[in-house]
PDB file of N, CA and C in Angstrom:
ATOM      1  N   MET A 251     -10.068   5.864  12.920  1.00 50.00           N
ATOM      2  CA  MET A 251      -8.814   6.139  12.225  1.00 50.00           C
ATOM      3  C   MET A 251      -8.222   7.450  12.721  1.00 50.00           C
ATOM      4  N   SER A 252      -6.930   7.483  12.717  1.00 69.00           N
ATOM      5  CA  SER A 252      -6.224   8.652  13.204  1.00 69.00           C
ATOM      6  C   SER A 252      -5.636   9.432  12.034  1.00 69.00           C
ATOM      7  N   ASN A 253      -5.587  10.744  12.181  1.00 84.00           N
ATOM      8  CA  ASN A 253      -4.961  11.583  11.167  1.00 84.00           C
ATOM      9  C   ASN A 253      -3.506  11.855  11.547  1.00 84.00           C
ATOM     10  N   GLU A 254      -2.908  10.902  12.225  1.00 96.00           N
ATOM     11  CA  GLU A 254      -1.519  10.987  12.681  1.00 96.00           C
ATOM     12  C   GLU A 254      -0.574  11.172  11.499  1.00 96.00           C
ATOM     13  N   ILE A 255       0.448  12.005  11.690  1.00 97.00           N
ATOM     14  CA  ILE A 255       1.467  12.244  10.670  1.00 97.00           C
ATOM     15  C   ILE A 255       2.628  11.277  10.922  1.00 97.00           C
ATOM     16  N   LEU A 256       3.053  10.589   9.854  1.00 97.00           N
ATOM     17  CA  LEU A 256       4.141   9.624   9.946  1.00 97.00           C
ATOM     18  C   LEU A 256       5.364  10.122   9.186  1.00 97.00           C
ATOM     19  N   THR A 257       6.535   9.838   9.704  1.00 98.00           N
ATOM     20  CA  THR A 257       7.784  10.128   8.995  1.00 98.00           C
ATOM     21  C   THR A 257       8.026   9.019   7.977  1.00 98.00           C
ATOM     22  N   ILE A 258       8.967   9.233   7.094  1.00 97.00           N
ATOM     23  CA  ILE A 258       9.264   8.203   6.095  1.00 97.00           C
ATOM     24  C   ILE A 258       9.822   6.947   6.768  1.00 97.00           C
ATOM     25  N   GLN A 259      10.540   7.120   7.858  1.00 98.00           N
ATOM     26  CA  GLN A 259      11.052   5.964   8.596  1.00 98.00           C
ATOM     27  C   GLN A 259       9.888   5.143   9.168  1.00 98.00           C
ATOM     28  N   GLU A 260       8.885   5.838   9.699  1.00 98.00           N
ATOM     29  CA  GLU A 260       7.709   5.151  10.245  1.00 98.00           C
ATOM     30  C   GLU A 260       6.903   4.471   9.148  1.00 98.00           C
ATOM     31  N   VAL A 261       6.799   5.122   7.981  1.00 98.00           N
ATOM     32  CA  VAL A 261       6.104   4.527   6.843  1.00 98.00           C
ATOM     33  C   VAL A 261       6.836   3.264   6.393  1.00 98.00           C
ATOM     34  N   ALA A 262       8.154   3.347   6.294  1.00 98.00           N
ATOM     35  CA  ALA A 262       8.945   2.181   5.892  1.00 98.00           C
ATOM     36  C   ALA A 262       8.737   1.023   6.867  1.00 98.00           C
ATOM     37  N   THR A 263       8.746   1.309   8.142  1.00 98.00           N
ATOM     38  CA  THR A 263       8.519   0.278   9.153  1.00 98.00           C
ATOM     39  C   THR A 263       7.111  -0.294   9.032  1.00 98.00           C
ATOM     40  N   TYR A 264       6.128   0.580   8.890  1.00 97.00           N
ATOM     41  CA  TYR A 264       4.732   0.166   8.780  1.00 97.00           C
ATOM     42  C   TYR A 264       4.507  -0.755   7.582  1.00 97.00           C
ATOM     43  N   LEU A 265       5.144  -0.416   6.445  1.00 97.00           N
ATOM     44  CA  LEU A 265       4.990  -1.212   5.226  1.00 97.00           C
ATOM     45  C   LEU A 265       6.018  -2.335   5.127  1.00 97.00           C
ATOM     46  N   LYS A 266       6.900  -2.424   6.124  1.00 98.00           N
ATOM     47  CA  LYS A 266       7.971  -3.425   6.142  1.00 98.00           C
ATOM     48  C   LYS A 266       8.851  -3.310   4.885  1.00 98.00           C
ATOM     49  N   LEU A 267       9.255  -2.061   4.613  1.00 97.00           N
ATOM     50  CA  LEU A 267      10.131  -1.740   3.495  1.00 97.00           C
ATOM     51  C   LEU A 267      11.476  -1.267   4.017  1.00 97.00           C
ATOM     52  N   ASN A 268      12.480  -1.407   3.174  1.00 98.00           N
ATOM     53  CA  ASN A 268      13.753  -0.767   3.459  1.00 98.00           C
ATOM     54  C   ASN A 268      13.532   0.738   3.317  1.00 98.00           C
ATOM     55  N   GLU A 269      14.198   1.524   4.138  1.00 97.00           N
ATOM     56  CA  GLU A 269      14.027   2.977   4.087  1.00 97.00           C
ATOM     57  C   GLU A 269      14.357   3.546   2.709  1.00 97.00           C
ATOM     58  N   LYS A 270      15.391   3.026   2.058  1.00 98.00           N
ATOM     59  CA  LYS A 270      15.760   3.509   0.725  1.00 98.00           C
ATOM     60  C   LYS A 270      14.639   3.245  -0.279  1.00 98.00           C
ATOM     61  N   THR A 271      13.967   2.117  -0.152  1.00 98.00           N
ATOM     62  CA  THR A 271      12.842   1.800  -1.030  1.00 98.00           C
ATOM     63  C   THR A 271      11.711   2.796  -0.799  1.00 98.00           C
ATOM     64  N   ALA A 272      11.436   3.115   0.449  1.00 98.00           N
ATOM     65  CA  ALA A 272      10.385   4.087   0.773  1.00 98.00           C
ATOM     66  C   ALA A 272      10.733   5.453   0.179  1.00 98.00           C
ATOM     67  N   TYR A 273      11.993   5.884   0.291  1.00 97.00           N
ATOM     68  CA  TYR A 273      12.414   7.156  -0.304  1.00 97.00           C
ATOM     69  C   TYR A 273      12.224   7.135  -1.816  1.00 97.00           C
ATOM     70  N   ARG A 274      12.620   6.035  -2.456  1.00 98.00           N
ATOM     71  CA  ARG A 274      12.506   5.926  -3.910  1.00 98.00           C
ATOM     72  C   ARG A 274      11.037   5.994  -4.343  1.00 98.00           C
ATOM     73  N   LEU A 275      10.171   5.245  -3.663  1.00 97.00           N
ATOM     74  CA  LEU A 275       8.750   5.246  -4.013  1.00 97.00           C
ATOM     75  C   LEU A 275       8.117   6.611  -3.760  1.00 97.00           C
ATOM     76  N   ALA A 276       8.504   7.265  -2.684  1.00 97.00           N
ATOM     77  CA  ALA A 276       7.967   8.597  -2.377  1.00 97.00           C
ATOM     78  C   ALA A 276       8.392   9.602  -3.443  1.00 97.00           C
ATOM     79  N   SER A 277       9.662   9.570  -3.823  1.00 97.00           N
ATOM     80  CA  SER A 277      10.157  10.544  -4.801  1.00 97.00           C
ATOM     81  C   SER A 277       9.547  10.312  -6.185  1.00 97.00           C
ATOM     82  N   LYS A 278       9.142   9.067  -6.483  1.00 97.00           N
ATOM     83  CA  LYS A 278       8.488   8.769  -7.762  1.00 97.00           C
ATOM     84  C   LYS A 278       6.986   9.025  -7.705  1.00 97.00           C
ATOM     85  N   GLY A 279       6.476   9.408  -6.542  1.00 97.00           N
ATOM     86  CA  GLY A 279       5.056   9.675  -6.399  1.00 97.00           C
ATOM     87  C   GLY A 279       4.219   8.411  -6.253  1.00 97.00           C
ATOM     88  N   GLU A 280       4.860   7.299  -5.921  1.00 97.00           N
ATOM     89  CA  GLU A 280       4.149   6.029  -5.813  1.00 97.00           C
ATOM     90  C   GLU A 280       3.632   5.754  -4.401  1.00 97.00           C
ATOM     91  N   LEU A 281       4.035   6.552  -3.450  1.00 97.00           N
ATOM     92  CA  LEU A 281       3.494   6.490  -2.091  1.00 97.00           C
ATOM     93  C   LEU A 281       2.799   7.816  -1.807  1.00 97.00           C
ATOM     94  N   PRO A 282       1.731   7.807  -1.020  1.00 97.00           N
ATOM     95  CA  PRO A 282       0.998   9.052  -0.727  1.00 97.00           C
ATOM     96  C   PRO A 282       1.733   9.879   0.330  1.00 97.00           C
ATOM     97  N   MET A 283       2.774  10.585  -0.113  1.00 97.00           N
ATOM     98  CA  MET A 283       3.607  11.347   0.812  1.00 97.00           C
ATOM     99  C   MET A 283       3.749  12.779   0.323  1.00 97.00           C
ATOM    100  N   PHE A 284       4.124  13.641   1.246  1.00 97.00           N
ATOM    101  CA  PHE A 284       4.341  15.054   0.934  1.00 97.00           C
ATOM    102  C   PHE A 284       5.563  15.517   1.717  1.00 97.00           C
ATOM    103  N   LYS A 285       6.143  16.614   1.277  1.00 97.00           N
ATOM    104  CA  LYS A 285       7.339  17.130   1.947  1.00 97.00           C
ATOM    105  C   LYS A 285       6.992  18.289   2.871  1.00 97.00           C
ATOM    106  N   VAL A 286       7.629  18.278   4.023  1.00 96.00           N
ATOM    107  CA  VAL A 286       7.544  19.378   4.986  1.00 96.00           C
ATOM    108  C   VAL A 286       8.985  19.750   5.309  1.00 96.00           C
ATOM    109  N   GLY A 287       9.383  20.922   4.865  1.00 96.00           N
ATOM    110  CA  GLY A 287      10.753  21.363   5.119  1.00 96.00           C
ATOM    111  C   GLY A 287      11.803  20.402   4.601  1.00 96.00           C
ATOM    112  N   GLY A 288      11.527  19.763   3.495  1.00 95.00           N
ATOM    113  CA  GLY A 288      12.495  18.849   2.898  1.00 95.00           C
ATOM    114  C   GLY A 288      12.408  17.420   3.407  1.00 95.00           C
ATOM    115  N   SER A 289      11.532  17.147   4.366  1.00 97.00           N
ATOM    116  CA  SER A 289      11.371  15.796   4.910  1.00 97.00           C
ATOM    117  C   SER A 289      10.033  15.210   4.479  1.00 97.00           C
ATOM    118  N   TRP A 290      10.052  13.941   4.104  1.00 98.00           N
ATOM    119  CA  TRP A 290       8.837  13.268   3.664  1.00 98.00           C
ATOM    120  C   TRP A 290       7.936  12.949   4.844  1.00 98.00           C
ATOM    121  N   ARG A 291       6.618  13.121   4.631  1.00 98.00           N
ATOM    122  CA  ARG A 291       5.605  12.815   5.643  1.00 98.00           C
ATOM    123  C   ARG A 291       4.384  12.213   4.942  1.00 98.00           C
ATOM    124  N   SER A 292       3.574  11.496   5.713  1.00 98.00           N
ATOM    125  CA  SER A 292       2.305  10.971   5.226  1.00 98.00           C
ATOM    126  C   SER A 292       1.348  10.901   6.401  1.00 98.00           C
ATOM    127  N   THR A 293       0.072  10.954   6.119  1.00 97.00           N
ATOM    128  CA  THR A 293      -0.890  10.735   7.202  1.00 97.00           C
ATOM    129  C   THR A 293      -1.232   9.249   7.223  1.00 97.00           C
ATOM    130  N   ARG A 294      -1.539   8.751   8.396  1.00 96.00           N
ATOM    131  CA  ARG A 294      -1.915   7.340   8.525  1.00 96.00           C
ATOM    132  C   ARG A 294      -3.164   7.049   7.675  1.00 96.00           C
ATOM    133  N   VAL A 295      -4.110   7.994   7.658  1.00 96.00           N
ATOM    134  CA  VAL A 295      -5.343   7.827   6.889  1.00 96.00           C
ATOM    135  C   VAL A 295      -5.023   7.677   5.398  1.00 96.00           C
ATOM    136  N   ASP A 296      -4.166   8.540   4.855  1.00 96.00           N
ATOM    137  CA  ASP A 296      -3.795   8.459   3.439  1.00 96.00           C
ATOM    138  C   ASP A 296      -3.079   7.151   3.133  1.00 96.00           C
ATOM    139  N   LEU A 297      -2.211   6.733   4.025  1.00 96.00           N
ATOM    140  CA  LEU A 297      -1.457   5.506   3.826  1.00 96.00           C
ATOM    141  C   LEU A 297      -2.383   4.294   3.839  1.00 96.00           C
ATOM    142  N   GLU A 298      -3.325   4.262   4.771  1.00 96.00           N
ATOM    143  CA  GLU A 298      -4.269   3.146   4.840  1.00 96.00           C
ATOM    144  C   GLU A 298      -5.183   3.119   3.612  1.00 96.00           C
ATOM    145  N   ALA A 299      -5.598   4.292   3.115  1.00 96.00           N
ATOM    146  CA  ALA A 299      -6.404   4.355   1.892  1.00 96.00           C
ATOM    147  C   ALA A 299      -5.592   3.847   0.701  1.00 96.00           C
ATOM    148  N   TRP A 300      -4.320   4.216   0.632  1.00 96.00           N
ATOM    149  CA  TRP A 300      -3.442   3.763  -0.445  1.00 96.00           C
ATOM    150  C   TRP A 300      -3.288   2.240  -0.403  1.00 96.00           C
ATOM    151  N   ILE A 301      -3.135   1.689   0.784  1.00 96.00           N
ATOM    152  CA  ILE A 301      -3.015   0.237   0.928  1.00 96.00           C
ATOM    153  C   ILE A 301      -4.273  -0.445   0.387  1.00 96.00           C
ATOM    154  N   GLU A 302      -5.436   0.076   0.735  1.00 96.00           N
ATOM    155  CA  GLU A 302      -6.695  -0.502   0.245  1.00 96.00           C
ATOM    156  C   GLU A 302      -6.780  -0.416  -1.273  1.00 96.00           C
ATOM    157  N   GLU A 303      -6.326   0.691  -1.860  1.00 95.00           N
ATOM    158  CA  GLU A 303      -6.312   0.834  -3.322  1.00 95.00           C
ATOM    159  C   GLU A 303      -5.387  -0.201  -3.960  1.00 95.00           C
ATOM    160  N   GLN A 304      -4.228  -0.412  -3.346  1.00 94.00           N
ATOM    161  CA  GLN A 304      -3.272  -1.392  -3.867  1.00 94.00           C
ATOM    162  C   GLN A 304      -3.858  -2.798  -3.810  1.00 94.00           C
ATOM    163  N   LYS A 305      -4.537  -3.103  -2.721  1.00 93.00           N
ATOM    164  CA  LYS A 305      -5.169  -4.418  -2.582  1.00 93.00           C
ATOM    165  C   LYS A 305      -6.257  -4.598  -3.629  1.00 93.00           C
ATOM    166  N   ALA A 306      -7.079  -3.572  -3.843  1.00 91.00           N
ATOM    167  CA  ALA A 306      -8.168  -3.654  -4.813  1.00 91.00           C
ATOM    168  C   ALA A 306      -7.632  -3.827  -6.232  1.00 91.00           C
ATOM    169  N   SER A 307      -6.609  -3.062  -6.591  1.00 89.00           N
ATOM    170  CA  SER A 307      -6.066  -3.164  -7.953  1.00 89.00           C
ATOM    171  C   SER A 307      -5.355  -4.502  -8.149  1.00 89.00           C
ATOM    172  N   SER A 308      -4.744  -5.014  -7.108  1.00 84.00           N
ATOM    173  CA  SER A 308      -4.090  -6.315  -7.178  1.00 84.00           C
ATOM    174  C   SER A 308      -5.118  -7.424  -7.373  1.00 84.00           C
ATOM    175  N   GLN A 309      -6.219  -7.343  -6.635  1.00 84.00           N
ATOM    176  CA  GLN A 309      -7.272  -8.347  -6.763  1.00 84.00           C
ATOM    177  C   GLN A 309      -7.965  -8.259  -8.112  1.00 84.00           C
ATOM    178  N   ALA A 310      -8.145  -7.055  -8.631  1.00 78.00           N
ATOM    179  CA  ALA A 310      -8.760  -6.882  -9.952  1.00 78.00           C
ATOM    180  C   ALA A 310      -7.876  -7.481 -11.023  1.00 78.00           C
ATOM    181  N   GLY A 311      -6.571  -7.309 -10.891  1.00 72.00           N
ATOM    182  CA  GLY A 311      -5.627  -7.881 -11.841  1.00 72.00           C
ATOM    183  C   GLY A 311      -5.651  -9.394 -11.822  1.00 72.00           C
ATOM    184  N   GLU A 312      -5.820  -9.984 -10.655  1.00 70.00           N
ATOM    185  CA  GLU A 312      -5.880 -11.431 -10.529  1.00 70.00           C
ATOM    186  C   GLU A 312      -7.144 -11.986 -11.161  1.00 70.00           C
ATOM    187  N   LYS A 313      -8.244 -11.252 -11.073  1.00 67.00           N
ATOM    188  CA  LYS A 313      -9.519 -11.719 -11.637  1.00 67.00           C
ATOM    189  C   LYS A 313      -9.494 -11.724 -13.156  1.00 67.00           C
ATOM    190  N   LYS A 314      -8.670 -10.861 -13.765  1.00 62.00           N
ATOM    191  CA  LYS A 314      -8.599 -10.782 -15.223  1.00 62.00           C
ATOM    192  C   LYS A 314      -7.847 -11.948 -15.832  1.00 62.00           C
ATOM    193  N   ARG A 315      -7.070 -12.642 -15.020  1.00 55.00           N
ATOM    194  CA  ARG A 315      -6.252 -13.751 -15.537  1.00 55.00           C
ATOM    195  C   ARG A 315      -7.060 -14.950 -15.863  1.00 55.00           C
TER     196      ARG A 315
END
């Protein structure tokens, strides 16, 4: 895994989201992002960990049904 830093545009592309959706989720704290000089950034490692958490919580929710 790489500790590469991604821009919000790269995160949106990676997650196949509209850029505005990525901005909204980042500003609400729902994506693992941080600001550098007013611009949103994330590490690939943090993003991949977040994806795994989302998958796990989604699967746990399905099992409860």
